[in-house]
Coordinates of C-alpha atoms (C1' of nucleotides) in Angstrom, one line a residue:
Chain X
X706 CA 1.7 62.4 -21.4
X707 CA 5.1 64.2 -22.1
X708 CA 7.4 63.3 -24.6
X709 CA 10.0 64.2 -22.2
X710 CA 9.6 62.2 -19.2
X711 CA 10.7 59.3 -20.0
X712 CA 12.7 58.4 -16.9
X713 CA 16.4 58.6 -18.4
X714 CA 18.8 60.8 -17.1
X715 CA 18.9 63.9 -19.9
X716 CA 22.5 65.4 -20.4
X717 CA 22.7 69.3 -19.7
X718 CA 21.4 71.1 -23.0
X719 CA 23.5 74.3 -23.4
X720 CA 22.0 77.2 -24.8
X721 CA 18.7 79.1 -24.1
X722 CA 17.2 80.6 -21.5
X723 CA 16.6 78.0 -18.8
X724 CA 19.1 75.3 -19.8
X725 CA 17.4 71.7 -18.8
X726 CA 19.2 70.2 -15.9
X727 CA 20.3 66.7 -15.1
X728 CA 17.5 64.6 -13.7
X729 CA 15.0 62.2 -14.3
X730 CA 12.6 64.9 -14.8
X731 CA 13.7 68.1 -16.7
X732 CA 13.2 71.2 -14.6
X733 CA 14.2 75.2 -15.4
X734 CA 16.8 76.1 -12.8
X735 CA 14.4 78.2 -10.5
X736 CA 11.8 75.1 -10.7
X737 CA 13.9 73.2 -9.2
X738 CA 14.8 75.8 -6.9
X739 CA 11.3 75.4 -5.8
X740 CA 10.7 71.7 -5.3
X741 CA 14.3 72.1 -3.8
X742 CA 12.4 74.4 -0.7
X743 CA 10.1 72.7 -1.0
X744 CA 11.7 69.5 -0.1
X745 CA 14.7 71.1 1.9
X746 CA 15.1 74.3 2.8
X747 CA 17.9 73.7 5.2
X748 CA 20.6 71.6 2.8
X749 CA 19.5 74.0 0.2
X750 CA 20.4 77.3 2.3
X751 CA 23.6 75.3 2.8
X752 CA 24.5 74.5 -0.9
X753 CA 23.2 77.9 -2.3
X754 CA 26.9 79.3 -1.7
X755 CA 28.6 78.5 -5.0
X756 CA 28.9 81.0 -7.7
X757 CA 26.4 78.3 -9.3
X758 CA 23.6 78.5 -7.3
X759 CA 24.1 82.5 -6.4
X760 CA 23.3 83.1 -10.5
X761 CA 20.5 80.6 -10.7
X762 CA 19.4 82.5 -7.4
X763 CA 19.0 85.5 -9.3
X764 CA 17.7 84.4 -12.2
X765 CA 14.8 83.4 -10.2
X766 CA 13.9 86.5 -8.8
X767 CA 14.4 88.1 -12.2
X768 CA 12.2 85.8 -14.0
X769 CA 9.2 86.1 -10.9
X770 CA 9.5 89.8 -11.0
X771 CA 9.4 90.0 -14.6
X772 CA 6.3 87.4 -14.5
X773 CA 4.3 89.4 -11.8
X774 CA 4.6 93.0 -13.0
X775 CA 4.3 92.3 -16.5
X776 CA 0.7 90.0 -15.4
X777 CA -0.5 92.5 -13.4
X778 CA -0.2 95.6 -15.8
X779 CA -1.9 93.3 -17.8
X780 CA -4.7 92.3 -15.4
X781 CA -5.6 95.9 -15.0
X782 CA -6.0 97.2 -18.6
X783 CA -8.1 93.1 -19.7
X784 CA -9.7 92.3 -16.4
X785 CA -13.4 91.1 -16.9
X786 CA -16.1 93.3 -15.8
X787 CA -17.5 90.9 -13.3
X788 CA -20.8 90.8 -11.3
X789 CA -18.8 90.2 -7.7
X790 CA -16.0 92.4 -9.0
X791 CA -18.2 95.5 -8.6
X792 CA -18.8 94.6 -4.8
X793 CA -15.9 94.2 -2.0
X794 CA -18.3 92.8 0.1
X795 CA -16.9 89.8 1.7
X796 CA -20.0 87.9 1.5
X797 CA -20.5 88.4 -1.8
X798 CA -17.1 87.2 -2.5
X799 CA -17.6 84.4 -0.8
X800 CA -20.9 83.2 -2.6
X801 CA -18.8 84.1 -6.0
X802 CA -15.6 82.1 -4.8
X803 CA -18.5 78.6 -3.7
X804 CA -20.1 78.8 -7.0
X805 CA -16.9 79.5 -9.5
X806 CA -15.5 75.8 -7.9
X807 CA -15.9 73.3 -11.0
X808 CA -18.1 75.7 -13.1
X809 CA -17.2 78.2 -15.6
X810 CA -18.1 82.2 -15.0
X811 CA -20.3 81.8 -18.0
X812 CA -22.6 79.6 -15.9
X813 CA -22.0 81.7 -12.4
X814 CA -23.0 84.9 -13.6
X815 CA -26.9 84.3 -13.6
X816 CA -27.2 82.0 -10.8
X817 CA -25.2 84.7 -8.5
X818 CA -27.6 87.6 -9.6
X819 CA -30.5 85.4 -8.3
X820 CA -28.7 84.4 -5.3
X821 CA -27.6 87.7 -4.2
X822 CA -31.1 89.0 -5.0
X823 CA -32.4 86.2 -2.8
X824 CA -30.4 86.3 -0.1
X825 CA -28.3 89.9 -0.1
X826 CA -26.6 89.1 3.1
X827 CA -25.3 86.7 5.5
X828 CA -28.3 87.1 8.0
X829 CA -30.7 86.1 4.7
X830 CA -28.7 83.4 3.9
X831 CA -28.5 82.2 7.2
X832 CA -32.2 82.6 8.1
X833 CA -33.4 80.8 4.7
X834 CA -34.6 77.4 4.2
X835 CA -32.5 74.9 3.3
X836 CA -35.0 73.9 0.7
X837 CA -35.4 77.6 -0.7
X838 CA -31.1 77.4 -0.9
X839 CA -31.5 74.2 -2.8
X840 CA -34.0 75.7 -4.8
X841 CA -31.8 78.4 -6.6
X842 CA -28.9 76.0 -6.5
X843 CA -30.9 73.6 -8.9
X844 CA -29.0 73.4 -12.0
X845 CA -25.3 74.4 -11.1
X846 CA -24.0 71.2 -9.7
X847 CA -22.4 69.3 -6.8
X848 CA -25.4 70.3 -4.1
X849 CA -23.3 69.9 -1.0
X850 CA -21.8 73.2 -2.0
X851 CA -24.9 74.9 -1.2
X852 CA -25.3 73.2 2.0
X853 CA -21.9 73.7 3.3
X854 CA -22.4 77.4 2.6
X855 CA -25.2 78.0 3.9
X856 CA -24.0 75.8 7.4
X857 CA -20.8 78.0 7.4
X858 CA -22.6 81.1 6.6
X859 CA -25.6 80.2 9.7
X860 CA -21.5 80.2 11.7
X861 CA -20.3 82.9 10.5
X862 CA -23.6 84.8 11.8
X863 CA -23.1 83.2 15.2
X864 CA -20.3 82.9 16.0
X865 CA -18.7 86.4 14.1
X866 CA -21.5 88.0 14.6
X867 CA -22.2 88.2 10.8
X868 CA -18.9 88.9 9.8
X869 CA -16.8 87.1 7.4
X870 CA -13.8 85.9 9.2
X871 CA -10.5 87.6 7.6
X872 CA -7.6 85.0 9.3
X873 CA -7.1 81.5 7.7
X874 CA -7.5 80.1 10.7
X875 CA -11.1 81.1 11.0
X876 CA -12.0 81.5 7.4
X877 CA -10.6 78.0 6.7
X878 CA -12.5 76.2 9.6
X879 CA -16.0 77.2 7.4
X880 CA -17.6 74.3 6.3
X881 CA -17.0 74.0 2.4
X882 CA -14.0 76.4 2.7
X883 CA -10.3 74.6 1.2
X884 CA -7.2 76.1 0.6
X885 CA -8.5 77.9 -2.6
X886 CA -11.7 79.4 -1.3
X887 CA -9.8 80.6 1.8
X888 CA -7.7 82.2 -0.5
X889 CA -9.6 84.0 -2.9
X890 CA -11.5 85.3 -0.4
X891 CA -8.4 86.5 2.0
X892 CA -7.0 88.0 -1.3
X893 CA -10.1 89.5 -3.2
X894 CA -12.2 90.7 -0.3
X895 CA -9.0 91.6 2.3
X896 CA -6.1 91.7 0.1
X897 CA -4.5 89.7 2.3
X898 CA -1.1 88.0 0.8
X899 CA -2.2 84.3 0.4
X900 CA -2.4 82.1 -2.6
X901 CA -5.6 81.1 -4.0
X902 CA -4.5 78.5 -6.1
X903 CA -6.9 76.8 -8.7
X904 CA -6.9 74.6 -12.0
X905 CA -6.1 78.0 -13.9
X906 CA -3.4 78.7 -11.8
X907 CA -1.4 75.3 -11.7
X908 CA -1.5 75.2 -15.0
X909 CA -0.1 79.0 -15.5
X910 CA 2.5 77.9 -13.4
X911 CA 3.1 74.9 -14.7
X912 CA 3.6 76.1 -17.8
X913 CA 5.5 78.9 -17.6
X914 CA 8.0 77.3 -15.0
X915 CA 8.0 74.0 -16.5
X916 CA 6.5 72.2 -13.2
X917 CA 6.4 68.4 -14.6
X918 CA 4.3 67.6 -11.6
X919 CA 1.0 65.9 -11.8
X920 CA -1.2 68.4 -10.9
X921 CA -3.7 65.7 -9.5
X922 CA -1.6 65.0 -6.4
X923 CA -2.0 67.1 -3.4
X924 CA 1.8 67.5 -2.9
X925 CA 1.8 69.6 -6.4
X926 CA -1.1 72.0 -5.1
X927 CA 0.9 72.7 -1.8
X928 CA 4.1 72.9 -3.8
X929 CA 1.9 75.4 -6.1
X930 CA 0.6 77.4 -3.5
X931 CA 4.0 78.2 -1.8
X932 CA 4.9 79.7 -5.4
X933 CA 1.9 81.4 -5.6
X934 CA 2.7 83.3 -2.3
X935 CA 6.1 83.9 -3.2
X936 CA 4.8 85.7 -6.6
X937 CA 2.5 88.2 -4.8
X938 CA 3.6 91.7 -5.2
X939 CA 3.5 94.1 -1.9
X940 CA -0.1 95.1 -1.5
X941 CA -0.9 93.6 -4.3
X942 CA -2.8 90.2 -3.5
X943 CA -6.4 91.3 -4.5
X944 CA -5.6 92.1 -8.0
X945 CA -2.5 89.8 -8.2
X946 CA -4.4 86.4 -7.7
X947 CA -7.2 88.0 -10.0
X948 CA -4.6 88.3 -12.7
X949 CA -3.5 84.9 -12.6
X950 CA -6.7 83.0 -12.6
X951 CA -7.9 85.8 -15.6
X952 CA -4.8 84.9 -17.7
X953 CA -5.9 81.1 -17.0
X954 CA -9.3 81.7 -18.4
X955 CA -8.7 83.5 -21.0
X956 CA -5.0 83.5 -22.2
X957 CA -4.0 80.1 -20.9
X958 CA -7.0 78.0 -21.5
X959 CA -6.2 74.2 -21.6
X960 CA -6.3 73.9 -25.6
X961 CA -5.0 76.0 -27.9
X962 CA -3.6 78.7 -26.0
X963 CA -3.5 82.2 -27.1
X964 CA 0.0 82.5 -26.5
X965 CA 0.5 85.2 -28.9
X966 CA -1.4 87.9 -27.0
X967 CA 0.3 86.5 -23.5
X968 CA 1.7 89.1 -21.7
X969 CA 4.7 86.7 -20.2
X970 CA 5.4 84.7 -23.0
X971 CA 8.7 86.3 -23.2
X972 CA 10.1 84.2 -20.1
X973 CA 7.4 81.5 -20.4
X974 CA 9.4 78.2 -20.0
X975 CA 7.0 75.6 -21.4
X976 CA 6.9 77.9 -24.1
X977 CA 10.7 78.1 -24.9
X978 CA 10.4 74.2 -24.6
X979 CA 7.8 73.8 -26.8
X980 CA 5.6 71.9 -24.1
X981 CA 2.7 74.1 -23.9
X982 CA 0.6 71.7 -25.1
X983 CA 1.9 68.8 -23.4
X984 CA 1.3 70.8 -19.7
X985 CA 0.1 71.0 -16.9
X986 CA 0.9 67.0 -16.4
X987 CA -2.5 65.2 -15.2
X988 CA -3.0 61.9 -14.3
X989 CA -6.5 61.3 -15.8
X990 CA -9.6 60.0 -14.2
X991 CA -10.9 56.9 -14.2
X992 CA -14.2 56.7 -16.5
X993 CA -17.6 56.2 -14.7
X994 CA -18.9 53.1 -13.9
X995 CA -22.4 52.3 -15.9
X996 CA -25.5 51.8 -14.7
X997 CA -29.0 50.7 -16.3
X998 CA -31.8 52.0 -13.9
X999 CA -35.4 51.7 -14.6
X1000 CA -37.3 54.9 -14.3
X1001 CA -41.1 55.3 -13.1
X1002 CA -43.3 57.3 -14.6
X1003 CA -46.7 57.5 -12.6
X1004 CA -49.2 60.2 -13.3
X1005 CA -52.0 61.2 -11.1
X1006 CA -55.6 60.4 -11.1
X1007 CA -58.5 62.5 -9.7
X1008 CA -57.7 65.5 -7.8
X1009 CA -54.3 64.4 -8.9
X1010 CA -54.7 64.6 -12.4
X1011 CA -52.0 65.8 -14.6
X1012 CA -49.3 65.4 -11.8
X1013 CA -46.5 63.0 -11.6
X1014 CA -45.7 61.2 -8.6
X1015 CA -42.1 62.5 -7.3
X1016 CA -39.6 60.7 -4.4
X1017 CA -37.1 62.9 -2.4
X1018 CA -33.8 61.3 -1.8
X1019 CA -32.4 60.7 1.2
X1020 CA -30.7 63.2 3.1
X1021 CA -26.9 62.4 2.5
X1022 CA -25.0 61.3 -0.8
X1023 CA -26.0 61.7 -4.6
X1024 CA -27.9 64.3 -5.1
X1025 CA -28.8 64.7 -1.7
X1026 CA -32.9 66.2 -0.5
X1027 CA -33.3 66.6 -4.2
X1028 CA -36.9 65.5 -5.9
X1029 CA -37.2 62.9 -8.5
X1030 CA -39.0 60.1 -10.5
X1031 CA -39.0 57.2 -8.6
X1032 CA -36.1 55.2 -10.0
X1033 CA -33.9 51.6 -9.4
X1034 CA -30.7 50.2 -10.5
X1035 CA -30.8 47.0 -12.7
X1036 CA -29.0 44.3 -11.4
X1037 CA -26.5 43.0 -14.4
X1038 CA -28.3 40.0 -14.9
X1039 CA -31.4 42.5 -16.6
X1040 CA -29.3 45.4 -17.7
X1041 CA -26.9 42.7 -19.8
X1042 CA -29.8 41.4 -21.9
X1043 CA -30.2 44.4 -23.8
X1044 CA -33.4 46.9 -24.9
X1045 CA -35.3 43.4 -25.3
X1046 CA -35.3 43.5 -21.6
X1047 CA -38.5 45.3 -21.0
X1048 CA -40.2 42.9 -19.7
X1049 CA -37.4 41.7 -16.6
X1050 CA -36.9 45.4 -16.2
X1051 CA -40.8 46.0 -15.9
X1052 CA -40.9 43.2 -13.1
X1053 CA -37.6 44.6 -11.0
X1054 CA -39.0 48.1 -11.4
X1055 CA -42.4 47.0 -9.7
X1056 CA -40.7 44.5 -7.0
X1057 CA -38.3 46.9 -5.9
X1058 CA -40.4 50.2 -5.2
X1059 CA -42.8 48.1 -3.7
X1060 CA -40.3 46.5 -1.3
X1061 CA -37.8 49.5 -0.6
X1062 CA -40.5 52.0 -0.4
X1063 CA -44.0 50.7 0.2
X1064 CA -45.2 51.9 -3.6
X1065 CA -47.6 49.9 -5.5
X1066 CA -47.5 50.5 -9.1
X1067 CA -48.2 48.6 -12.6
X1068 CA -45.7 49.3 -15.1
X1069 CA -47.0 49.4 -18.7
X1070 CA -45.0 50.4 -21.5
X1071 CA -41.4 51.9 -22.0
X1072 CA -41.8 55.9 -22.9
X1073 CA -38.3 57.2 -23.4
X1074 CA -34.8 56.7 -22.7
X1075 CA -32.5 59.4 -20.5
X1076 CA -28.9 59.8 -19.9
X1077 CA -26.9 61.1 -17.7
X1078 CA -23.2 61.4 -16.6
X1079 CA -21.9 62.5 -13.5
X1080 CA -18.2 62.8 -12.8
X1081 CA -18.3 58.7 -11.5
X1082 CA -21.5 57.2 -12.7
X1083 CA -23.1 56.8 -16.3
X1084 CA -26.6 56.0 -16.0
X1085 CA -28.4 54.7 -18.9
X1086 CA -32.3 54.9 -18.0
X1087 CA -35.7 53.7 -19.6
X1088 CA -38.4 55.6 -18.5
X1089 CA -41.6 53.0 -18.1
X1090 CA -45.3 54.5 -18.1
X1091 CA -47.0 53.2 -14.9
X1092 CA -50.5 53.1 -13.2
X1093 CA -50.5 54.2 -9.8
X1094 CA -51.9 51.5 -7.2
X1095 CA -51.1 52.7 -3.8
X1096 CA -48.5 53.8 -1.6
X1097 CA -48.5 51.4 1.7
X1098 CA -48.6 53.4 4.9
X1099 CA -49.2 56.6 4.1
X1100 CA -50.7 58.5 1.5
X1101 CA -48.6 60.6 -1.0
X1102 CA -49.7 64.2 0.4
X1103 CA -48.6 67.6 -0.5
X1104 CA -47.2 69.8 2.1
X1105 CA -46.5 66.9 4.6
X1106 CA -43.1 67.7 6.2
X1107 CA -40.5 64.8 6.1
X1108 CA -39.4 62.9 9.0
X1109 CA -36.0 62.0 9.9
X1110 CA -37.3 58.2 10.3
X1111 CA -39.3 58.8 6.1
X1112 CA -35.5 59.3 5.1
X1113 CA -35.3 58.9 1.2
X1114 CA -39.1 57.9 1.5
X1115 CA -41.0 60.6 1.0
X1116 CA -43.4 60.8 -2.1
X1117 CA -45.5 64.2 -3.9
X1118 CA -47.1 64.3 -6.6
X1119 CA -45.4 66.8 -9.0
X1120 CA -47.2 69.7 -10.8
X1121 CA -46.5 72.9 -11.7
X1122 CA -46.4 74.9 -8.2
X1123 CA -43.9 72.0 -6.8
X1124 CA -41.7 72.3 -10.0
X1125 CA -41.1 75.8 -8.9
X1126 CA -40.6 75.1 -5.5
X1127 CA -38.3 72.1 -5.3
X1128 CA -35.5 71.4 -6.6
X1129 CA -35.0 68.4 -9.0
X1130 CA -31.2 67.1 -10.7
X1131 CA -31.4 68.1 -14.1
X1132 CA -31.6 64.8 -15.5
X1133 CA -35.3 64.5 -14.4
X1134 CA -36.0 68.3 -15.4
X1135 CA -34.8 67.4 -18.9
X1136 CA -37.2 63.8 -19.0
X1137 CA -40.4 66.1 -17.3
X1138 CA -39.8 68.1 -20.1
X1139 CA -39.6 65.9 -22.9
X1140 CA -43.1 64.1 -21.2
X1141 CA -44.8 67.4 -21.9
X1142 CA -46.5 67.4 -19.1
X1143 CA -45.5 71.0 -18.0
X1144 CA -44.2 73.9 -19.8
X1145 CA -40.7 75.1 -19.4
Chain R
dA321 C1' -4.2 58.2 -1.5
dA322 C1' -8.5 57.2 -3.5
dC323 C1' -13.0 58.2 -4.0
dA324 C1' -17.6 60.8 -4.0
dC325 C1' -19.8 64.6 -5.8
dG326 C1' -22.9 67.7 -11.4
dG327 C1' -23.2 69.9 -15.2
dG328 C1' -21.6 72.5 -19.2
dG329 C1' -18.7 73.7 -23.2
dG330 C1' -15.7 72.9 -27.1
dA331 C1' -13.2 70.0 -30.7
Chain N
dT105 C1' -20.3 62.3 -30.0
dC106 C1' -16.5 62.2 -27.1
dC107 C1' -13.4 64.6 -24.3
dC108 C1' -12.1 67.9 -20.9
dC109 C1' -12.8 70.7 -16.8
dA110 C1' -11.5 70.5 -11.3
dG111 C1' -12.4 72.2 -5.1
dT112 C1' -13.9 70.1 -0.9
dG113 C1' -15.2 66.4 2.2
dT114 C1' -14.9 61.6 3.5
dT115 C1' -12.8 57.3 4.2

DNA sequence: AACACGGGGGA
DNA sequence: TCCCCAGTGTT
């Protein structure tokens, strides 16, 4: 946390650029300006007659002006050279915008040259399989993304006759569209004036107006966003917003910032306070909860041979429609007593697939351990070598279509032509791998 | 307001 | 290895 907040009341600090003012948290006189809007426009119009207020008033708009020319005279001689900067098309914005939430442009940059390849327009998208969508997803995180695009995108072609909507209204009615997404894509594909506020922005903004507010609560995004918008030069949106996330990603960046090269440092609050480091404020996650979960793995006899039998989830939640070993959670009584546990863990592996999915199998020796974290769960997995003695009611067949009633109980067996057509977590990529049963 | 929802990169 | 990153939907 801060080494200022500490709840006192600070005196007034003469001197410098943006003296500190007298509260319980210590705000530049234009940040509080904007919480002060934020909160109040009304008693603030009223109050903003003293000699006072008219020179923090114009400090303000100094201090944005200065921050927006000098960022975007910046932004056009460093901009990236970007796969979805060299299109205007909407859609491809769009797909950039989906895929750039939680995940780094390193990361993007492949998956969107397949994607766009795969489905170059709204209609292909639209007209896809889900599972085919999934497929090229695999790898890049958070699933639902894809699914929510590709239901917003099947509306888009309905109802807008395959045009991306270009009002905030419409655009932000799209299923897996927020406040940021309709944003960027208002801004970079219409240059329309909105903010499209994201982590590289709040914390740009928090540091260089010294915002003290956690950017994990809501209030301090819409608080953000109203900035934002206020910062946008005339006709400027598309490269504006750009600029801002750009100086985030690669001026700004949470640790260590280059602030040497910055192109605003010379008005950069947090920087005059020598609280670079200590911003943006964030209240920090809570860790994942662990879990010990027994892993099956059952390979194929007969015309099966050298496949591994795989389970499809169900269709909502973790890792939703995605393949993968057949797997259960240890109850803490087993998971507490430790690696000498095999045996108790053997047992519950075999009980439970036989009682929540009808599979019959004989586990009969550990093989390898596996981790892996999401954002809210740990899971700490032993994978057990099994025989194969049966699935009860139906046989495990390939190219048997799931039923809405077979929900999270549907079973293939896994070789090389279904590793390239489904799509598995990565976790169970990663253990497939190490069983060297297929090649890469 | 709190939680669910992946995976990658850097110190 | 551990720590950090962070939009949208649901409850």
């Amino acid at each position: 946390m801060t080494d200022q907040h500490d709840g006192v009341d600070k005196p007034v600090q003469p001197g410098g650029y943006f003296p500190r003012c007298q509260h319980t948290k210590t705000y530049a006189p234009f940040t509080r300006k904007l919480l002060a809007d934020q909160q109040q426009d009304q008693s603030y119009q009223k109050r903003d007659t003293t000699a006072t207020k008219e020179e923090i008033r114009v400090d303000t708009t100094e201090a944005k002006q200065y921050f927006s020319k000098h960022l975007l005279d910046w932004y056009n001689v460093h901009k990236r050279d970007l796969p979805w900067r060299r299109s205007r098309n909407p859609y491809y914005i769009w797909i950039s915008e989906v895929m750039l939430q939680q995940t780094r442009v390193e990361t993007v940059i492949p998956y969107f040259h397949r994607f766009v390849e795969k489905f170059p327009s709204v209609e292909a998208l639209a007209d896809a399989p889900e599972e085919e969508v999934l497929k090229a997803w695999e790898g890049l995180g958070y699933y639902s993304r894809a699914r929510n695009l590709q239901a917003a995108v099947r509306e888009v072609k309905e109802v807008y006759g395959g045009r991306v909507p270009d009002t905030q209204e419409e655009i932000s009615s799209l299923k897996g569209v927020g406040p940021y997404t309709a944003g960027a894509v208002l801004s970079i594909a219409y240059n329309k004036p909105e903010p499209a506020v994201d982590g590289n922005v709040m914390r740009v903004l928090s540091r260089y107006f010294l915002l003290r507010d956690d950017i994990a609560k809501p209030a301090t995004r819409i608080g953000m966003e109203r900035l934002a918008k206020e910062l946008i030069p005339e006709g400027e949106a598309r490269d504006f917003n750009q600029a801002l996330m750009e100086l985030g990603a690669t001026v700004c960046t949470p640790k260590s910032p280059h602030c040497l090269t910055c192109p605003v440092i010379e008005h950069c609050a947090g920087r005059m306070e020598g609280a670079v480091d200590a911003l943006p404020v964030k209240t920090k996650a809570k860790p994942p909860r662990p879990e010990k979960r027994a892993v099956a793995f059952i390979e194929g006899a007969g015309e099966n041979a050298g496949k591994v039998l795989a389970r499809q989830r169900p269709k909502e939640g973790l890792l939703a429609r995605m393949w993968e070993l057949p797997h259960v959670l240890l109850p803490e009584t087993i998971a507490a007593l430790g690696p000498e546990s095999d045996e108790a863990a053997m047992r519950c592996l075999s009980e439970s697939l036989a009682s929540e999915h009808g599979l019959e199998v004989e586990p009969l020796a550990p093989m390898m351990d596996a981790e892996h974290t999401f954002s809210h769960i740990h899971w700490q997995m032993r994978v057990y070598r099994c025989r194969f003695a049966g699935l009860a009611g139906r046989a495990a067949e390939n190219g048997s279509a799931a039923g809405d009633s077979d929900d999270g109980n549907v079973f293939l067996w896994f070789g090389e032509r279904e590793l390239e057509q489904y799509a598995l977590p990565n976790v169970f990529v990663k253990i497939l791998k190490q069983a060297g049963s297929y090649r890469s």
